[in-house]
Short mmCIF file of N, CA and C in Angstrom, two decimals:
data_model
loop_
_atom_site.label_atom_id
_atom_site.label_comp_id
_atom_site.label_asym_id
_atom_site.label_seq_id
_atom_site.Cartn_x
_atom_site.Cartn_y
_atom_site.Cartn_z
N MET A 1 132.22 95.92 91.09
CA MET A 1 131.24 94.98 90.76
C MET A 1 129.83 95.82 90.70
N GLU A 2 129.68 96.73 91.40
CA GLU A 2 128.23 97.25 91.34
C GLU A 2 128.08 98.24 89.76
N THR A 3 129.24 98.59 89.47
CA THR A 3 129.22 99.27 87.99
C THR A 3 128.94 98.39 86.94
N LYS A 4 129.48 97.22 87.14
CA LYS A 4 129.12 96.12 85.99
C LYS A 4 127.79 95.61 86.13
N MET A 5 127.16 95.83 87.23
CA MET A 5 125.88 95.53 87.37
C MET A 5 124.78 96.35 86.68
N LYS A 6 125.12 97.89 87.06
CA LYS A 6 124.83 98.93 86.38
C LYS A 6 124.42 98.89 85.04
N THR A 7 125.84 98.59 84.47
CA THR A 7 126.11 98.57 82.86
C THR A 7 125.28 97.09 82.38
N LEU A 8 125.20 96.13 83.07
CA LEU A 8 124.33 95.04 82.56
C LEU A 8 122.80 95.27 82.62
N LYS A 9 122.40 96.05 83.68
CA LYS A 9 121.06 96.32 83.87
C LYS A 9 120.88 97.26 82.71
N LYS A 10 121.64 98.39 82.25
CA LYS A 10 121.18 99.26 81.44
C LYS A 10 121.33 98.48 79.80
N PHE A 11 122.33 97.65 79.72
CA PHE A 11 122.25 96.87 78.47
C PHE A 11 120.78 96.02 78.29
N ALA A 12 120.29 95.39 79.49
CA ALA A 12 119.32 94.60 79.25
C ALA A 12 118.14 95.39 78.79
N LEU A 13 117.84 96.66 79.84
CA LEU A 13 116.98 97.67 79.19
C LEU A 13 117.07 97.95 77.69
N PHE A 14 118.10 98.26 77.46
CA PHE A 14 118.30 98.78 75.99
C PHE A 14 117.95 97.42 75.07
N CYS A 15 118.16 96.43 75.53
CA CYS A 15 117.62 95.13 74.66
C CYS A 15 116.03 95.09 74.45
N VAL A 16 115.55 95.31 75.79
CA VAL A 16 114.01 95.30 75.88
C VAL A 16 113.31 96.37 75.01
N PHE A 17 114.17 97.54 74.95
CA PHE A 17 113.63 98.83 74.14
C PHE A 17 113.58 98.28 72.62
N CYS A 18 114.75 97.66 72.35
CA CYS A 18 114.81 97.31 70.90
C CYS A 18 114.04 96.32 70.53
N LEU A 19 113.75 95.36 71.27
CA LEU A 19 112.86 94.49 71.19
C LEU A 19 111.36 95.01 70.92
N GLY A 20 111.19 95.78 71.83
CA GLY A 20 109.60 96.36 71.71
C GLY A 20 109.72 97.42 70.28
N ALA A 21 110.75 97.90 70.07
CA ALA A 21 110.77 98.62 68.59
C ALA A 21 110.60 97.60 67.37
N LEU A 22 111.07 96.37 67.52
CA LEU A 22 110.94 95.34 66.69
C LEU A 22 109.52 94.71 66.58
N VAL A 23 108.88 94.54 67.92
CA VAL A 23 107.59 94.08 67.98
C VAL A 23 106.62 95.34 67.36
N THR A 24 106.86 96.45 67.79
CA THR A 24 106.04 97.37 67.17
C THR A 24 105.65 97.64 65.53
N VAL A 25 106.58 97.05 64.95
CA VAL A 25 106.48 96.92 63.27
C VAL A 25 104.94 95.87 62.86
N TYR A 26 105.15 94.85 63.86
CA TYR A 26 104.10 93.86 63.58
C TYR A 26 102.72 93.99 64.77
N GLN A 27 102.75 94.25 65.89
CA GLN A 27 102.00 94.44 66.76
C GLN A 27 102.07 95.67 67.46
N SER A 28 100.99 96.39 67.89
CA SER A 28 100.95 97.48 68.58
C SER A 28 101.56 97.47 69.89
N TRP A 29 101.32 96.44 70.65
CA TRP A 29 101.44 96.12 72.03
C TRP A 29 103.34 96.38 72.36
N GLY A 30 104.01 96.44 71.08
CA GLY A 30 105.30 96.45 71.42
C GLY A 30 105.68 97.72 71.95
N VAL A 31 104.85 98.71 71.71
CA VAL A 31 104.93 100.06 72.29
C VAL A 31 105.42 100.12 73.56
N MET A 32 104.51 98.96 74.21
CA MET A 32 104.47 98.99 75.87
C MET A 32 105.68 98.41 76.24
N LEU A 33 106.46 97.70 75.24
CA LEU A 33 107.77 97.20 75.90
C LEU A 33 108.76 98.46 75.79
N MET A 34 108.60 99.32 74.85
CA MET A 34 109.34 100.45 74.64
C MET A 34 109.29 101.24 75.95
N ALA A 35 108.09 101.39 76.53
CA ALA A 35 107.82 102.32 77.58
C ALA A 35 108.48 102.08 78.67
N PHE A 36 108.64 100.78 79.10
CA PHE A 36 109.11 100.34 80.39
C PHE A 36 110.64 101.06 80.65
N PRO A 37 111.84 100.63 79.68
CA PRO A 37 112.87 101.12 79.70
C PRO A 37 112.84 102.67 79.38
N GLY A 38 112.28 103.06 78.68
CA GLY A 38 112.05 104.49 78.24
C GLY A 38 111.86 105.24 79.76
N VAL A 39 110.98 104.99 80.58
CA VAL A 39 110.69 105.63 81.76
C VAL A 39 111.71 105.42 82.68
N ILE A 40 112.58 104.30 82.86
CA ILE A 40 113.57 104.23 83.44
C ILE A 40 115.00 104.93 83.08
N PHE A 41 115.04 105.06 81.94
CA PHE A 41 116.05 105.77 81.64
C PHE A 41 115.85 107.25 81.84
N LEU A 42 114.65 107.78 81.57
CA LEU A 42 114.24 109.23 81.89
C LEU A 42 113.70 109.37 83.02
N HIS A 43 113.99 108.79 84.00
CA HIS A 43 113.47 108.86 85.33
C HIS A 43 113.73 110.65 85.90
N LYS A 44 114.72 110.73 85.57
CA LYS A 44 115.29 112.25 86.35
C LYS A 44 114.57 113.26 85.79
N PRO A 45 114.37 113.07 84.44
CA PRO A 45 113.68 114.46 83.83
C PRO A 45 112.10 114.29 84.05
N LEU A 46 111.53 112.95 84.13
CA LEU A 46 110.27 112.95 84.79
C LEU A 46 110.00 113.45 86.15
N ASP A 47 110.81 113.26 87.14
CA ASP A 47 111.06 114.00 88.31
C ASP A 47 110.72 115.48 88.37
N VAL A 48 111.63 115.95 87.46
CA VAL A 48 111.37 117.45 87.26
C VAL A 48 110.21 117.83 86.75
N ILE A 49 109.59 117.15 85.77
CA ILE A 49 108.10 117.38 85.12
C ILE A 49 107.16 117.31 86.26
N HIS A 50 107.40 116.44 87.12
CA HIS A 50 106.31 116.12 88.31
C HIS A 50 106.48 117.09 89.55
N LYS A 51 107.28 118.05 89.57
CA LYS A 51 107.31 118.82 90.65
C LYS A 51 106.15 119.86 90.43
N ASN A 52 105.63 120.10 89.56
CA ASN A 52 104.20 120.98 89.44
C ASN A 52 103.24 120.09 88.96
N LYS A 53 102.18 119.92 89.58
CA LYS A 53 101.19 118.70 89.25
C LYS A 53 100.35 119.41 87.88
N TYR A 54 100.23 120.41 87.58
CA TYR A 54 99.57 121.24 86.63
C TYR A 54 100.43 120.82 85.39
N ILE A 55 101.62 120.77 85.27
CA ILE A 55 102.74 120.53 84.13
C ILE A 55 102.46 118.91 83.93
N ALA A 56 102.68 118.26 85.24
CA ALA A 56 102.61 116.75 84.98
C ALA A 56 101.29 116.32 84.35
N LEU A 57 100.06 117.00 84.73
CA LEU A 57 98.85 116.60 84.20
C LEU A 57 98.75 117.02 82.57
N LEU A 58 99.46 118.05 82.27
CA LEU A 58 99.46 118.35 80.86
C LEU A 58 100.30 117.33 79.94
N PHE A 59 101.43 117.07 80.62
CA PHE A 59 102.38 115.98 79.90
C PHE A 59 101.83 114.83 79.69
N TRP A 60 101.10 114.17 80.91
CA TRP A 60 100.54 112.90 80.69
C TRP A 60 99.34 112.97 79.76
N PHE A 61 98.40 114.23 79.46
CA PHE A 61 97.47 114.15 78.76
C PHE A 61 97.99 114.38 77.46
N VAL A 62 99.16 115.04 77.13
CA VAL A 62 99.60 115.28 75.47
C VAL A 62 100.07 113.92 75.39
N LEU A 63 100.89 113.01 76.11
CA LEU A 63 101.25 111.86 75.71
C LEU A 63 100.00 110.94 75.49
N PHE A 64 99.04 110.80 76.50
CA PHE A 64 97.95 109.86 76.39
C PHE A 64 97.22 110.17 74.99
N SER A 65 97.21 111.62 74.40
CA SER A 65 96.58 111.87 73.31
C SER A 65 97.13 111.39 72.10
N ILE A 66 98.57 111.34 72.33
CA ILE A 66 99.56 110.96 71.34
C ILE A 66 99.41 109.45 71.06
N ASN A 67 99.65 108.80 71.94
CA ASN A 67 99.61 107.31 71.82
C ASN A 67 99.28 106.55 73.15
N TRP A 68 98.07 106.20 73.40
CA TRP A 68 97.49 105.83 74.70
C TRP A 68 98.08 104.67 75.30
N LEU A 69 98.75 103.72 74.48
CA LEU A 69 99.14 102.35 74.95
C LEU A 69 100.60 102.75 75.62
N PHE A 70 101.30 103.55 74.77
CA PHE A 70 102.70 104.08 75.53
C PHE A 70 102.49 104.80 76.73
N ALA A 71 101.33 105.74 76.66
CA ALA A 71 101.18 106.43 77.94
C ALA A 71 100.75 105.79 79.01
N THR A 72 99.82 104.72 78.92
CA THR A 72 99.32 103.78 80.08
C THR A 72 100.50 103.11 80.50
N ALA A 73 101.19 102.23 79.50
CA ALA A 73 102.46 101.61 80.38
C ALA A 73 103.47 102.49 80.87
N ALA A 74 103.81 103.78 80.50
CA ALA A 74 104.68 104.72 80.85
C ALA A 74 104.22 105.21 82.16
N ALA A 75 103.02 105.32 82.62
CA ALA A 75 102.50 105.99 83.58
C ALA A 75 102.33 104.69 84.72
N LEU A 76 102.10 103.44 84.27
CA LEU A 76 102.31 102.48 85.50
C LEU A 76 103.67 102.26 85.85
N THR A 77 104.65 102.23 85.04
CA THR A 77 106.04 102.03 85.33
C THR A 77 106.48 103.31 86.13
N TYR A 78 105.95 104.59 85.78
CA TYR A 78 106.59 105.44 86.90
C TYR A 78 105.90 105.31 87.97
N PHE A 79 104.56 104.96 88.16
CA PHE A 79 104.04 104.40 89.42
C PHE A 79 104.62 103.52 90.33
N PHE A 80 104.93 102.40 89.70
CA PHE A 80 105.64 101.33 90.14
C PHE A 80 107.03 101.67 90.84
N ILE A 81 107.66 102.62 89.84
CA ILE A 81 109.02 102.79 90.36
C ILE A 81 108.82 103.65 91.73
N HIS A 82 107.87 104.57 91.95
CA HIS A 82 107.69 105.43 93.27
C HIS A 82 107.31 104.45 94.24
N VAL A 83 106.42 103.31 93.93
CA VAL A 83 106.22 102.24 95.13
C VAL A 83 107.23 101.47 95.46
N TRP A 84 108.26 101.28 94.59
CA TRP A 84 109.23 100.39 94.84
C TRP A 84 110.25 101.30 95.82
N HIS A 85 110.54 102.38 95.43
CA HIS A 85 111.31 103.35 96.29
C HIS A 85 110.66 103.51 97.66
N LEU A 86 109.25 103.76 97.93
CA LEU A 86 108.94 104.05 99.24
C LEU A 86 109.07 102.54 99.94
N HIS A 87 108.81 101.40 99.16
CA HIS A 87 109.42 99.93 99.69
C HIS A 87 110.50 99.89 100.21
N GLN A 88 111.47 100.62 99.47
CA GLN A 88 113.11 100.29 99.98
C GLN A 88 113.07 101.31 101.05
N GLN A 89 112.53 102.35 101.14
CA GLN A 89 112.76 103.16 102.46
C GLN A 89 112.27 102.80 103.87
N ASN A 90 111.42 101.54 103.75
CA ASN A 90 110.78 101.10 104.87
C ASN A 90 110.29 102.06 105.84
N ILE A 91 109.46 102.91 105.46
CA ILE A 91 108.54 104.06 106.24
C ILE A 91 107.40 103.41 107.07
N PRO A 92 107.47 103.29 108.30
CA PRO A 92 106.44 102.45 109.13
C PRO A 92 105.17 103.73 108.57
N LEU A 93 103.81 103.12 108.70
CA LEU A 93 102.83 103.84 108.16
C LEU A 93 102.68 104.82 109.66
N ASN A 94 102.53 104.32 110.85
CA ASN A 94 102.20 104.92 112.12
C ASN A 94 102.56 104.07 113.17
N ASP A 95 102.60 104.66 114.50
CA ASP A 95 102.96 103.95 115.70
C ASP A 95 102.14 102.84 116.05
N SER A 96 100.98 103.14 115.57
CA SER A 96 100.06 102.04 116.22
C SER A 96 100.25 100.77 115.57
N SER A 97 100.93 100.60 114.45
CA SER A 97 101.28 99.31 113.86
C SER A 97 102.23 98.45 114.79
N TYR A 98 102.71 98.89 115.71
CA TYR A 98 103.73 98.40 116.57
C TYR A 98 103.17 98.14 118.03
N VAL A 99 101.80 97.63 118.17
CA VAL A 99 101.03 97.28 119.13
C VAL A 99 101.43 96.10 119.74
N LYS A 100 101.86 95.92 120.70
CA LYS A 100 102.18 94.47 121.50
C LYS A 100 100.99 93.63 121.57
N ARG A 101 100.90 92.55 121.17
CA ARG A 101 99.70 91.51 121.52
C ARG A 101 99.78 90.83 122.84
N ALA A 102 98.90 90.39 123.35
CA ALA A 102 98.96 89.63 124.61
C ALA A 102 99.56 88.21 124.06
N PRO A 103 100.40 87.60 125.14
CA PRO A 103 100.95 86.35 124.48
C PRO A 103 99.88 85.35 124.50
N ARG A 104 99.86 84.02 123.51
CA ARG A 104 98.76 83.31 123.48
C ARG A 104 98.92 82.32 124.57
N ARG A 105 97.93 81.95 125.17
CA ARG A 105 97.90 80.78 126.07
C ARG A 105 97.31 79.76 125.64
N ILE A 106 97.98 78.41 125.84
CA ILE A 106 97.28 77.25 125.12
C ILE A 106 97.11 76.33 126.02
N ASN A 107 95.94 75.70 126.40
CA ASN A 107 95.68 74.47 127.51
C ASN A 107 96.70 73.56 127.25
N PRO A 108 97.39 73.12 127.93
CA PRO A 108 98.15 71.72 127.82
C PRO A 108 97.67 70.54 127.76
N SER A 109 96.53 70.41 128.38
CA SER A 109 95.73 69.13 128.33
C SER A 109 94.99 69.14 126.87
N THR A 110 94.41 70.09 126.32
CA THR A 110 93.82 69.80 125.32
C THR A 110 94.54 70.46 123.93
N GLY A 111 95.26 71.19 124.32
CA GLY A 111 96.27 71.97 123.21
C GLY A 111 95.55 72.87 122.39
N LEU A 112 94.15 73.39 123.17
CA LEU A 112 93.56 74.43 122.21
C LEU A 112 93.99 75.81 122.80
N LEU A 113 93.71 76.98 122.02
CA LEU A 113 93.95 78.24 122.59
C LEU A 113 92.88 78.74 123.63
N MET A 114 93.26 79.43 124.75
CA MET A 114 92.53 79.78 125.97
C MET A 114 91.61 81.18 125.58
N LYS A 115 90.41 81.20 125.77
CA LYS A 115 89.62 82.18 125.62
C LYS A 115 90.11 83.27 126.93
N ASN A 116 90.30 82.81 127.99
CA ASN A 116 90.54 83.52 129.09
C ASN A 116 91.48 82.79 129.93
N ARG A 117 91.67 83.08 131.20
CA ARG A 117 92.64 82.77 131.88
C ARG A 117 92.25 80.99 132.26
N HIS A 118 91.07 80.66 132.16
CA HIS A 118 90.72 79.44 133.05
C HIS A 118 90.21 78.47 132.06
N PHE A 119 89.56 79.01 130.98
CA PHE A 119 88.58 78.15 129.88
C PHE A 119 89.29 78.19 128.42
N ASP A 120 89.34 76.91 128.07
CA ASP A 120 89.64 77.09 126.41
C ASP A 120 88.78 77.28 125.53
N MET A 121 89.07 77.19 124.21
CA MET A 121 88.10 77.61 123.28
C MET A 121 86.58 76.58 123.31
N THR A 122 86.77 75.30 123.86
CA THR A 122 85.66 74.74 124.05
C THR A 122 85.20 74.76 125.21
N GLY A 123 85.64 75.35 126.13
CA GLY A 123 85.06 75.45 127.48
C GLY A 123 85.43 74.61 128.43
N GLU A 124 86.62 73.80 128.20
CA GLU A 124 87.13 73.13 128.97
C GLU A 124 88.05 73.95 130.09
N ALA A 125 87.76 73.48 131.43
CA ALA A 125 88.46 74.28 132.43
C ALA A 125 89.95 73.73 132.42
N TYR A 126 90.60 74.62 132.88
CA TYR A 126 92.19 74.39 133.14
C TYR A 126 92.71 75.35 134.17
N GLY A 127 93.45 74.75 135.20
CA GLY A 127 93.81 75.40 136.27
C GLY A 127 92.94 75.32 137.73
N TRP A 128 91.81 74.55 137.51
CA TRP A 128 91.00 74.73 138.58
C TRP A 128 91.21 73.39 139.34
N LYS A 129 91.36 73.60 140.64
CA LYS A 129 91.50 72.30 141.38
C LYS A 129 90.06 71.33 141.57
N ILE A 130 89.93 70.36 141.17
CA ILE A 130 88.85 69.30 141.25
C ILE A 130 88.48 68.75 142.73
N ASP A 131 87.59 68.94 143.54
CA ASP A 131 87.59 68.61 144.82
C ASP A 131 87.00 67.39 144.92
#
């Protein structure tokens, strides 16, 4: 089942690439449609290029000087692919994001959140014995 989905995804990306090639004949933004599947198909060679930051910078500079629209769409696609992979890994940012909060206390007589142990947000007392 998974191989069928991969084939279907590749076919859909190929259709988007072909649509971009057709649109490019009349409109220049069709190049952007061609960039998205191009980056996805060439993701592994792009990873090899990005092993060295100077080679990567040279690559994007040359691509930008050849066609800025294609380079912009390709760079954004490459960036979002990496953001998506980081999102899929579910890496926590730091341990402080798991700080336990104190349970909320609600005054049952007014239904308002308690500021402290004995007074709610409006200053109404709770838990005091009235003499």
